[in-house]
Amino acid sequence: MIKRTVTYVVLQYLLCLCIFLCIQKPLFLLFNWNHGASACTFHDLAAIYYHGFALDAATAGYLTVFPWLLLLAHLIFPAFNPRRFIIVYDACIATLLAVVTLADACLYEFWEFKLDATVFFYLNDPKNAFASVSGWYILIRSIAIVLLAVVVYFVLTLPANRIKFQPAPCDKRVSSLLIMLLLGGCLFGTIRGVRIWPNTPGRAFYSKTAFHNHAALNPLFNIAYTSMQTEKFDKQFQFFTQEKCEQIYAPLFPRQGKTKHILRTTRPNILVIVLEGFGACFIEELGGLKEVGPNISRISKESVNFTQCYCSSFRTDRGIVAALSGYLGQPTTSIMRYSHKIQSLPGLPKTLKKYGYKTEVLYASDMTFFNMSDYFISAGHDKLISQNDFPRSLRTVKWGVPDHEAFNWLYQDILQKQEHREEPWYTTFLTLSSHTPFDVPYHKLDDEKLNAFAYTDSCLNDFVERIKKTPAWDNLLLLCTADHGFNHREITSPDFPHIPMLLSGGAITEPCRIDALMSQTDLPATLLGQLDIPHEEFIFSRDVLADTYTYPFAFNTFNNGFNFRDSTGCTVYDNVANEALTGPDERREETGKAILQTLYKDLSKR
């Protein structure tokens, strides 16, 4: 009995997988032949299948769980006959797969993004949802769905119709149960994946050509994932009436004003280095530890040092969006999860491209993690450099390539640009070594966490000292910051959000300290202000050096909470408890709530 049961589960899984590989993907490419598929080479098609396989395998695993549970119940309760339930389940799955496959393939030419949970919002208004297509179009697609459902049902029921399910002998029931549990573990492995983090839609995003990513992404997986993440954002954090919210919010983010210039040129080459988790607690110049970041402390004295900068949130996905798009971090979600929403965000490299900049991003890890590649492309990076661009011999740490090798690549890349006179250019570089598990080729300090940060500090210093000796330094603007603070105490601590923000390089006029309170989201407006480039689309970003910057404050979010800091103090507010954890103050609480309410209203519209 157990042999037949295992055979059925394996066949069910393989058939589901084959449906995705042999039906879903070919139909998507065929229906969108004139929207990107015709330009695909054999190598492109192979890459689409390769990068999409993990999510296809995971979705096939999800679809096989229910039959596995039915057969497990049959094993424990021999009188239970699972065949009827399996046949009904296969009929439901066949219908679901047919609808999702053809809807995804047909709608892509109109939406130009992959089918996800937003389809449910359109179904609330079917009249408008189908207003742009004819009755014949709907009829033909409906017939196609029925025909496809029949074909898929026939394929899925082949094992159930040919395999007889019989009770296991009493003396073999325990061993059969163990085998079934082992098989369930294998299913779980295909669903979760074998990497550090669970599978997400970002696993399929590998190319700067959006169509390739969308063709690789399994639509059923994307719908299920985004359905779990989708919330009614405009209904959250309704603290005030709209009129009162606007009254409190209006003075906080002023229009573009006249700025104080601190650069020698308005078109420098720009390098933005984002240090993983490098909070101010590691930098003596900012009141932190002396032995961890001595080089950043020294470099900051030679730079334009913004001493009171605070990160926007507590995770890298929020911090990167805050730094490059000037978009506030959300306490209950991350906009990076939603491909169609991040496409509407402004981006620092996207804006600079309009003024002749060539753009790229370096992250020597797996860029498919958490939709990062999708965001980097949407933000305007033309070239993406990940761990896949390094030899395997250099991927010596858990997250990918250690920082000293990545900095070396960056150094060589800048020299090459200088040699070929590729100017102006813009590069984003995210470090990764100062991230758990802190496995670094460096042993200065005994504490492994502190040692990892000291290592990144050393790598940064070596890079700066090397690039200083080249002609590239003269026209270089190096902006160094962090994606978020470090959990030295806890993320709700008022000290957690404090991060470095400094401008260095030959492009600055002279070193100075700027002690005005500011947020990480102010980076785009402040930088673009120095380049005399408009930045109104960065709605949550302020030019700290402009004459309109009259109310300095910093806003930071943590898991369903926020803290708001101005010259009067800092209030840490818990949205669940609906009270201030520290520093209660009516004005600061109301201001933070107005920002949060406005943020989620904007998030719902994107």
mmCIF file of C-alpha atoms in Angstrom, residues 1 4 83 159-160 162-166:
data_model
loop_
_atom_site.group_PDB
_atom_site.id
_atom_site.type_symbol
_atom_site.label_atom_id
_atom_site.label_comp_id
_atom_site.label_asym_id
_atom_site.label_seq_id
_atom_site.Cartn_x
_atom_site.Cartn_y
_atom_site.Cartn_z
ATOM 1 C CA MET A 1 0.000 0.000 0.000
ATOM 2 C CA ARG A 4 1.373 2.928 -4.259
ATOM 3 C CA ARG A 83 -10.412 8.708 -3.888
ATOM 4 C CA PRO A 159 -2.661 8.644 -11.135
ATOM 5 C CA ALA A 160 -5.888 8.494 -9.085
ATOM 6 C CA ARG A 162 -4.857 3.947 -12.133
ATOM 7 C CA ILE A 163 -3.638 3.484 -8.571
ATOM 8 C CA LYS A 164 -5.732 1.536 -6.064
ATOM 9 C CA PHE A 165 -5.605 2.803 -2.499
ATOM 10 C CA GLN A 166 -5.689 -0.109 -0.047
#
